Amino acid sequence: MTSVSVFVTNNTYIDFEVFGHWLNGLTVHEAVQARFQSGILQTTGASPDVLQSDTLDNYRTFSLLERFLQAPPKLATQVLLQIPAAVQRTLIEKYYDFDSEVIREILGKKLTNRHRKDVDDVSERTNIRLRSCRRQYDNCKNIFKTVEDMEGSLVNNISVHFLLPEKLAKKYAAIVFFSNNRFETGKKKLQYLSFDDFAYCADLMIHNWTFGAADSQADDMDVEMDRVFLQELRDLKVLTGDKDVYEKHRGLVCSALRGKIPDPTYADIESNFKNLSRCIVSVASGLIHSKELKDFFVDLVEKFIEPCKNARWSKRDVEAFLKAYEAAIQQIPQLKRFQPHLLIVWTRYMTTLKKCILQLYHS
């Protein structure tokens, strides 16, 4: 007779309240205290010893699951614990969720083991437990290392390899994009900006300025800027370097804004048009260089946003100016006749720049 060994088990129960304590970096003792203070003994009739034992058992389960959560597709194929698919999805999403203030601290930095020691400082500045900060850093590093050299959609690659919902995958796409291009986000004048501000801009840049952009001819990846496009942006210098083009552009913008914005703002645009235009064009022409690309947000704030704020422009004034400034180029005969391709490059650049500036322009 053949001998057969059979192992039967029920679905593993996941207490997501305790899972939250584990993710937040609480020790078993601290988690027991938190559960005790929530009144769980009164509602369940359990004893303190049972509460201690249950919490410890949950923590052991989470520690066992962690290696599968670090490679989410393995969670569905592991045979140690029976976990329903819906519960697996929730576990993965919660494990990869993060505190925006933690990610804001590491955004744009190299995601390497050597820089992991800096997480201690992040924990102190954000008042978020070190264990939680390390998990969030390691998740970012893990995703970055997995998808940085992949071709195709960055968001899709993250969703497929880490089973994350699109909204969360988009946030990680911003983190990967910023780390790969080393954008400066830590300067003092940028401290007022949130992770969401940067993530919004990253999404725009990925969809419009990378090799994977819809209007790019290259079949490549979303993490790399389209070098051909960045090179073409240098031709925009004609907007400030050619006197006839400059005067025509200035006249069209002022004509479009006259009577539609407050008089002080209009007077400021009329007198400072050259500085405003030079800023927008110089940012464009400099993106081909790694230093200028890295300082993209610093330059926007320092050269455009701060001067406009000092002149007391409202966000509506900024939006009106940028719309008029962008549209006027299409009406310049010299460009329409002799440099039609430049108009396409201009639209690709301004569509993203305009939205980024407005996102960064806090009242």
CSV table of C-alpha atoms in Angstrom, one decimal:
chain,number,residue,atom,x,y,z
A,1,MET,CA,0.0,0.0,0.0
A,2,THR,CA,1.2,3.5,-0.9
A,3,SER,CA,1.8,5.9,2.0
A,4,VAL,CA,0.4,9.4,1.5
A,5,SER,CA,1.0,12.4,3.8
A,6,VAL,CA,-1.7,15.0,3.8
A,7,PHE,CA,-1.5,18.4,5.4
A,8,VAL,CA,-4.7,20.4,5.9
A,9,THR,CA,-5.0,24.0,7.0
A,10,ASN,CA,-7.5,26.8,7.0
A,11,ASN,CA,-6.9,30.2,5.4
A,12,THR,CA,-4.5,32.4,7.4
A,13,TYR,CA,-6.3,35.2,9.2
A,14,ILE,CA,-4.6,38.6,8.8
A,15,ASP,CA,-5.4,41.2,11.4
A,16,PHE,CA,-4.8,44.4,9.5
A,17,GLU,CA,-4.8,46.5,12.6
A,18,VAL,CA,-1.8,44.6,13.9
A,19,PHE,CA,-0.3,44.6,10.4
A,20,GLY,CA,-0.5,48.4,10.5
A,21,HIS,CA,1.4,48.4,13.8
A,22,TRP,CA,4.0,46.1,12.3
A,23,LEU,CA,4.4,48.3,9.3
A,24,ASN,CA,4.7,51.4,11.4
A,25,GLY,CA,7.7,49.9,13.2
A,26,LEU,CA,6.1,49.2,16.6
A,27,THR,CA,7.6,46.4,18.7
A,28,VAL,CA,5.4,43.6,19.9
A,29,HIS,CA,5.2,45.2,23.4
A,30,GLU,CA,4.2,48.6,21.8
A,31,ALA,CA,1.6,46.9,19.6
A,32,VAL,CA,0.1,45.1,22.6
A,33,GLN,CA,-0.1,48.4,24.5
A,34,ALA,CA,-1.8,50.1,21.4
A,35,ARG,CA,-4.3,47.3,21.2
A,36,PHE,CA,-5.0,47.4,24.9
A,37,GLN,CA,-5.6,51.1,24.8
A,38,SER,CA,-8.1,50.6,21.9
A,39,GLY,CA,-10.3,48.6,24.3
A,40,ILE,CA,-9.9,45.3,22.6
A,41,LEU,CA,-10.0,43.3,25.9
A,42,GLN,CA,-13.4,44.8,26.7
A,43,THR,CA,-14.9,44.1,23.3
A,44,THR,CA,-13.5,40.5,23.0
A,45,GLY,CA,-13.4,39.4,26.6
A,46,ALA,CA,-9.8,38.2,26.1
A,47,SER,CA,-7.2,38.2,28.8
A,48,PRO,CA,-3.9,40.2,28.6
A,49,ASP,CA,-2.0,36.9,28.1
A,50,VAL,CA,-4.1,36.0,25.1
A,51,LEU,CA,-3.6,39.5,23.7
A,52,GLN,CA,0.2,39.2,24.1
A,53,SER,CA,0.2,35.7,22.5
A,54,ASP,CA,-2.1,36.8,19.6
A,55,THR,CA,0.1,39.9,18.8
A,56,LEU,CA,3.3,37.8,18.9
A,57,ASP,CA,1.7,35.2,16.6
A,58,ASN,CA,0.7,37.9,14.1
A,59,TYR,CA,4.2,39.4,14.1
A,60,ARG,CA,5.7,36.0,13.4
A,61,THR,CA,3.3,35.6,10.5
A,62,PHE,CA,4.2,39.0,9.1
A,63,SER,CA,8.0,38.3,9.4
A,64,LEU,CA,7.4,35.0,7.5
A,65,LEU,CA,5.4,36.9,4.8
A,66,GLU,CA,7.9,39.7,4.3
A,67,ARG,CA,10.2,37.9,1.9
A,68,PHE,CA,7.2,37.2,-0.3
A,69,LEU,CA,6.0,40.8,-0.1
A,70,GLN,CA,9.4,42.0,-1.3
A,71,ALA,CA,8.7,40.0,-4.5
A,72,PRO,CA,4.9,40.2,-4.7
A,73,PRO,CA,4.3,37.6,-7.5
A,74,LYS,CA,5.8,35.0,-5.2
A,75,LEU,CA,3.1,35.6,-2.6
A,76,ALA,CA,0.5,33.9,-4.9
A,77,THR,CA,2.7,30.8,-5.5
A,78,GLN,CA,4.0,30.3,-1.9
A,79,VAL,CA,2.5,27.3,-0.1
A,80,LEU,CA,3.4,28.1,3.5
A,81,LEU,CA,0.2,30.1,4.2
A,82,GLN,CA,-3.2,30.0,2.5
A,83,ILE,CA,-4.2,33.6,1.9
A,84,PRO,CA,-7.2,34.6,-0.3
A,85,ALA,CA,-6.3,36.6,-3.4
A,86,ALA,CA,-8.2,39.7,-2.1
A,87,VAL,CA,-6.2,39.6,1.2
A,88,GLN,CA,-3.0,39.2,-0.8
A,89,ARG,CA,-3.7,42.4,-2.8
A,90,THR,CA,-4.4,44.3,0.4
A,91,LEU,CA,-1.2,43.1,2.0
A,92,ILE,CA,0.9,44.1,-1.0
A,93,GLU,CA,-0.8,47.6,-1.3
A,94,LYS,CA,-0.3,48.3,2.4
A,95,TYR,CA,3.3,47.0,2.5
A,96,TYR,CA,4.2,49.3,-0.4
A,97,ASP,CA,2.2,52.3,0.8
A,98,PHE,CA,4.4,55.1,2.2
A,99,ASP,CA,4.5,58.3,4.2
A,100,SER,CA,4.9,61.2,1.8
A,101,GLU,CA,7.1,63.1,4.2
A,102,VAL,CA,9.6,60.2,4.3
A,103,ILE,CA,9.7,59.9,0.5
A,104,ARG,CA,10.0,63.7,0.2
A,105,GLU,CA,13.3,63.5,2.1
A,106,ILE,CA,14.8,60.9,-0.2
A,107,LEU,CA,13.4,62.1,-3.5
A,108,GLY,CA,16.0,62.6,-6.2
A,109,LYS,CA,18.7,60.8,-4.2
A,110,LYS,CA,20.6,57.7,-5.2
A,111,LEU,CA,18.8,54.6,-3.9
A,112,THR,CA,21.8,52.5,-2.8
A,113,ASN,CA,22.8,50.5,0.2
A,114,ARG,CA,25.5,53.1,1.0
A,115,HIS,CA,22.8,55.8,1.2
A,116,ARG,CA,20.6,53.7,3.4
A,117,LYS,CA,22.4,55.0,6.5
A,118,ASP,CA,20.9,58.4,5.8
A,119,VAL,CA,17.5,56.9,6.7
A,120,ASP,CA,18.4,57.4,10.4
A,121,ASP,CA,18.3,61.2,9.8
A,122,VAL,CA,15.1,60.9,7.9
A,123,SER,CA,13.5,59.1,10.8
A,124,GLU,CA,14.5,61.9,13.2
A,125,ARG,CA,13.3,64.7,10.9
A,126,THR,CA,10.0,63.1,10.2
A,127,ASN,CA,9.3,61.6,13.6
A,128,ILE,CA,8.5,58.3,11.9
A,129,ARG,CA,10.0,55.1,13.4
A,130,LEU,CA,13.3,53.9,11.9
A,131,ARG,CA,12.0,50.5,11.0
A,132,SER,CA,9.2,52.0,9.0
A,133,CYS,CA,11.5,54.4,7.2
A,134,ARG,CA,13.9,51.6,6.3
A,135,ARG,CA,11.0,49.5,4.9
A,136,GLN,CA,9.9,52.5,2.7
A,137,TYR,CA,13.5,53.2,1.6
A,138,ASP,CA,14.1,49.5,0.8
A,139,ASN,CA,10.8,49.3,-1.2
A,140,CYS,CA,11.9,52.3,-3.3
A,141,LYS,CA,15.4,50.8,-3.9
A,142,ASN,CA,13.9,47.4,-4.8
A,143,ILE,CA,11.5,48.8,-7.3
A,144,PHE,CA,14.2,51.1,-8.8
A,145,LYS,CA,16.7,48.3,-9.2
A,146,THR,CA,14.0,46.1,-10.8
A,147,VAL,CA,12.6,48.5,-13.4
A,148,GLU,CA,15.4,51.0,-14.1
A,149,ASP,CA,16.6,49.2,-17.3
A,150,MET,CA,13.3,48.0,-18.6
A,151,GLU,CA,11.8,49.3,-21.8
A,152,GLY,CA,8.2,50.3,-22.1
A,153,SER,CA,5.8,52.1,-19.7
A,154,LEU,CA,7.3,52.7,-16.3
A,155,VAL,CA,4.0,52.6,-14.5
A,156,ASN,CA,3.0,49.4,-16.3
A,157,ASN,CA,6.4,47.7,-15.4
A,158,ILE,CA,5.9,48.6,-11.8
A,159,SER,CA,2.3,47.4,-11.8
A,160,VAL,CA,3.2,44.1,-13.4
A,161,HIS,CA,6.3,43.2,-11.3
A,162,PHE,CA,5.0,44.5,-8.0
A,163,LEU,CA,1.2,44.0,-8.4
A,164,LEU,CA,0.5,47.5,-7.4
A,165,PRO,CA,-2.7,49.5,-8.3
A,166,GLU,CA,-2.1,52.2,-10.9
A,167,LYS,CA,-2.4,55.1,-8.5
A,168,LEU,CA,0.4,53.7,-6.3
A,169,ALA,CA,2.5,52.6,-9.3
A,170,LYS,CA,2.4,56.2,-10.6
A,171,LYS,CA,3.9,57.4,-7.3
A,172,TYR,CA,6.7,54.9,-7.5
A,173,ALA,CA,7.2,55.8,-11.2
A,174,ALA,CA,7.9,59.4,-10.0
A,175,ILE,CA,10.4,58.2,-7.4
A,176,VAL,CA,12.2,56.1,-10.0
A,177,PHE,CA,12.2,58.9,-12.5
A,178,PHE,CA,13.6,61.4,-10.0
A,179,SER,CA,16.2,59.1,-8.7
A,180,ASN,CA,17.4,58.2,-12.2
A,181,ASN,CA,17.7,61.8,-13.3
A,182,ARG,CA,19.0,63.0,-9.9
A,183,PHE,CA,16.7,66.1,-9.7
A,184,GLU,CA,17.6,68.5,-6.9
A,185,THR,CA,14.8,68.6,-4.4
A,186,GLY,CA,16.6,69.3,-1.1
A,187,LYS,CA,17.5,73.0,-1.5
A,188,LYS,CA,16.0,75.3,1.1
A,189,LYS,CA,13.9,77.3,-1.5
A,190,LEU,CA,12.3,74.0,-2.5
A,191,GLN,CA,11.3,72.9,1.0
A,192,TYR,CA,7.7,74.3,0.6
A,193,LEU,CA,7.0,71.8,-2.2
A,194,SER,CA,5.5,68.5,-1.3
A,195,PHE,CA,6.0,65.0,-2.7
A,196,ASP,CA,2.7,65.4,-4.5
A,197,ASP,CA,3.9,68.5,-6.2
A,198,PHE,CA,7.0,66.7,-7.6
A,199,ALA,CA,5.0,63.6,-8.5
A,200,TYR,CA,2.6,65.6,-10.5
A,201,CYS,CA,5.5,67.2,-12.5
A,202,ALA,CA,7.2,63.8,-12.9
A,203,ASP,CA,4.1,62.3,-14.4
A,204,LEU,CA,3.9,65.2,-17.0
A,205,MET,CA,7.6,64.9,-17.8
A,206,ILE,CA,7.4,61.2,-18.2
A,207,HIS,CA,4.5,61.4,-20.6
A,208,ASN,CA,5.9,64.4,-22.7
A,209,TRP,CA,9.7,64.6,-22.4
A,210,THR,CA,11.1,61.0,-22.2
A,211,PHE,CA,12.0,58.5,-24.8
A,212,GLY,CA,8.8,56.7,-24.0
A,213,ALA,CA,6.6,59.8,-24.6
A,214,ALA,CA,3.7,59.5,-26.9
A,215,ASP,CA,5.2,61.9,-29.5
A,216,SER,CA,8.7,60.5,-29.3
A,217,GLN,CA,9.9,58.4,-32.2
A,218,ALA,CA,12.2,56.2,-30.1
A,219,ASP,CA,11.0,52.9,-28.7
A,220,ASP,CA,12.7,53.1,-25.3
A,221,MET,CA,11.9,53.6,-21.7
A,222,ASP,CA,10.2,56.2,-19.5
A,223,VAL,CA,13.1,56.8,-17.2
A,224,GLU,CA,15.4,58.5,-19.8
A,225,MET,CA,14.8,62.0,-21.1
A,226,ASP,CA,14.5,62.2,-24.9
A,227,ARG,CA,17.9,63.6,-25.9
A,228,VAL,CA,16.8,64.5,-29.4
A,229,PHE,CA,14.0,66.6,-28.0
A,230,LEU,CA,16.4,68.3,-25.4
A,231,GLN,CA,18.8,69.1,-28.2
A,232,GLU,CA,16.0,70.6,-30.3
A,233,LEU,CA,15.0,72.8,-27.3
A,234,ARG,CA,18.2,74.8,-27.9
A,235,ASP,CA,16.7,76.2,-31.1
A,236,LEU,CA,14.2,78.1,-28.9
A,237,LYS,CA,17.0,80.7,-28.3
A,238,VAL,CA,15.6,82.4,-31.4
A,239,LEU,CA,12.8,83.7,-29.2
A,240,THR,CA,15.2,86.0,-27.3
A,241,GLY,CA,18.1,86.2,-29.7
A,242,ASP,CA,16.3,87.4,-32.8
A,243,LYS,CA,15.2,91.0,-32.3
A,244,ASP,CA,12.3,90.8,-34.8
A,245,VAL,CA,10.9,87.6,-33.3
A,246,TYR,CA,11.3,88.9,-29.8
A,247,GLU,CA,9.5,92.2,-30.5
A,248,LYS,CA,6.7,90.4,-32.4
A,249,HIS,CA,6.3,87.8,-29.5
A,250,ARG,CA,6.3,90.6,-26.9
A,251,GLY,CA,3.7,92.6,-28.8
A,252,LEU,CA,1.4,89.6,-29.3
A,253,VAL,CA,1.5,88.6,-25.6
A,254,CYS,CA,0.9,92.2,-24.3
A,255,SER,CA,-2.0,92.6,-26.8
A,256,ALA,CA,-3.6,89.3,-25.6
A,257,LEU,CA,-3.3,90.3,-21.9
A,258,ARG,CA,-4.3,94.0,-22.1
A,259,GLY,CA,-7.4,94.5,-20.0
A,260,LYS,CA,-7.6,90.9,-18.8
A,261,ILE,CA,-5.2,91.1,-15.8
A,262,PRO,CA,-4.7,93.7,-13.1
A,263,ASP,CA,-2.9,96.8,-14.3
A,264,PRO,CA,0.1,96.4,-12.0
A,265,THR,CA,0.7,92.9,-13.3
A,266,TYR,CA,0.3,94.0,-16.9
A,267,ALA,CA,2.8,96.8,-16.3
A,268,ASP,CA,5.3,94.3,-14.8
A,269,ILE,CA,5.0,92.0,-17.8
A,270,GLU,CA,5.4,94.9,-20.2
A,271,SER,CA,8.6,96.1,-18.5
A,272,ASN,CA,10.1,92.7,-17.6
A,273,PHE,CA,9.1,90.7,-20.6
A,274,LYS,CA,12.7,90.1,-21.6
A,275,ASN,CA,13.6,88.6,-18.2
A,276,LEU,CA,10.5,86.5,-18.1
A,277,SER,CA,11.1,85.2,-21.6
A,278,ARG,CA,14.8,84.7,-21.1
A,279,CYS,CA,14.0,82.5,-18.0
A,280,ILE,CA,11.6,80.2,-19.9
A,281,VAL,CA,14.0,79.9,-22.9
A,282,SER,CA,17.2,79.4,-20.9
A,283,VAL,CA,15.6,76.6,-18.8
A,284,ALA,CA,14.6,74.9,-22.1
A,285,SER,CA,18.0,75.3,-23.8
A,286,GLY,CA,19.8,74.2,-20.7
A,287,LEU,CA,18.0,70.8,-20.2
A,288,ILE,CA,20.5,69.0,-22.6
A,289,HIS,CA,23.1,69.5,-19.9
A,290,SER,CA,23.0,67.2,-16.8
A,291,LYS,CA,23.7,70.0,-14.3
A,292,GLU,CA,20.8,72.2,-15.7
A,293,LEU,CA,18.5,69.2,-15.9
A,294,LYS,CA,19.3,68.3,-12.3
A,295,ASP,CA,18.5,72.0,-11.2
A,296,PHE,CA,15.3,72.2,-13.3
A,297,PHE,CA,13.1,72.8,-10.2
A,298,VAL,CA,15.6,75.1,-8.6
A,299,ASP,CA,15.7,77.3,-11.7
A,300,LEU,CA,11.9,77.4,-12.1
A,301,VAL,CA,11.5,78.6,-8.5
A,302,GLU,CA,14.4,80.9,-8.4
A,303,LYS,CA,14.2,82.5,-11.9
A,304,PHE,CA,10.4,82.6,-12.5
A,305,ILE,CA,8.2,81.7,-9.5
A,306,GLU,CA,9.9,83.9,-6.9
A,307,PRO,CA,10.1,87.0,-9.1
A,308,CYS,CA,6.4,86.6,-9.9
A,309,LYS,CA,5.5,86.2,-6.2
A,310,ASN,CA,7.6,89.2,-5.3
A,311,ALA,CA,5.7,91.2,-7.9
A,312,ARG,CA,2.5,89.9,-6.3
A,313,TRP,CA,1.2,88.0,-9.2
A,314,SER,CA,-1.8,85.8,-8.4
A,315,LYS,CA,-1.9,82.2,-9.7
A,316,ARG,CA,-4.5,83.3,-12.2
A,317,ASP,CA,-2.2,86.0,-13.5
A,318,VAL,CA,0.6,83.4,-14.0
A,319,GLU,CA,-1.8,81.1,-15.8
A,320,ALA,CA,-3.0,83.9,-18.1
A,321,PHE,CA,0.6,85.0,-18.9
A,322,LEU,CA,1.8,81.4,-19.7
A,323,LYS,CA,-1.2,80.7,-21.9
A,324,ALA,CA,-0.7,83.9,-23.9
A,325,TYR,CA,3.1,83.4,-24.0
A,326,GLU,CA,2.7,79.9,-25.4
A,327,ALA,CA,-0.1,80.7,-27.9
A,328,ALA,CA,1.6,83.8,-29.3
A,329,ILE,CA,4.5,81.8,-30.8
A,330,GLN,CA,2.0,80.2,-33.2
A,331,GLN,CA,1.3,83.6,-34.7
A,332,ILE,CA,4.8,84.6,-35.6
A,333,PRO,CA,5.1,84.5,-39.4
A,334,GLN,CA,8.9,83.9,-39.4
A,335,LEU,CA,8.5,80.8,-37.3
A,336,LYS,CA,5.5,79.4,-39.1
A,337,ARG,CA,7.1,79.8,-42.5
A,338,PHE,CA,10.7,78.9,-41.9
A,339,GLN,CA,10.8,76.8,-38.7
A,340,PRO,CA,7.4,74.9,-38.5
A,341,HIS,CA,9.1,72.0,-36.6
A,342,LEU,CA,10.1,74.4,-33.9
A,343,LEU,CA,6.4,75.1,-33.2
A,344,ILE,CA,5.9,71.4,-32.4
A,345,VAL,CA,8.9,71.3,-30.1
A,346,TRP,CA,7.6,74.5,-28.4
A,347,THR,CA,4.2,73.0,-27.8
A,348,ARG,CA,5.7,69.8,-26.4
A,349,TYR,CA,7.9,71.9,-24.0
A,350,MET,CA,5.3,74.5,-22.9
A,351,THR,CA,2.5,72.0,-22.3
A,352,THR,CA,4.5,70.4,-19.5
A,353,LEU,CA,6.3,73.5,-18.3
A,354,LYS,CA,3.1,75.5,-17.9
A,355,LYS,CA,1.4,72.9,-15.8
A,356,CYS,CA,4.5,72.3,-13.7
A,357,ILE,CA,4.9,76.0,-12.9
A,358,LEU,CA,1.2,76.3,-11.9
A,359,GLN,CA,1.5,73.2,-9.7
A,360,LEU,CA,4.6,74.7,-8.0
A,361,TYR,CA,3.1,78.2,-7.6
A,362,HIS,CA,1.7,78.0,-4.1
A,363,SER,CA,-0.2,81.0,-2.7
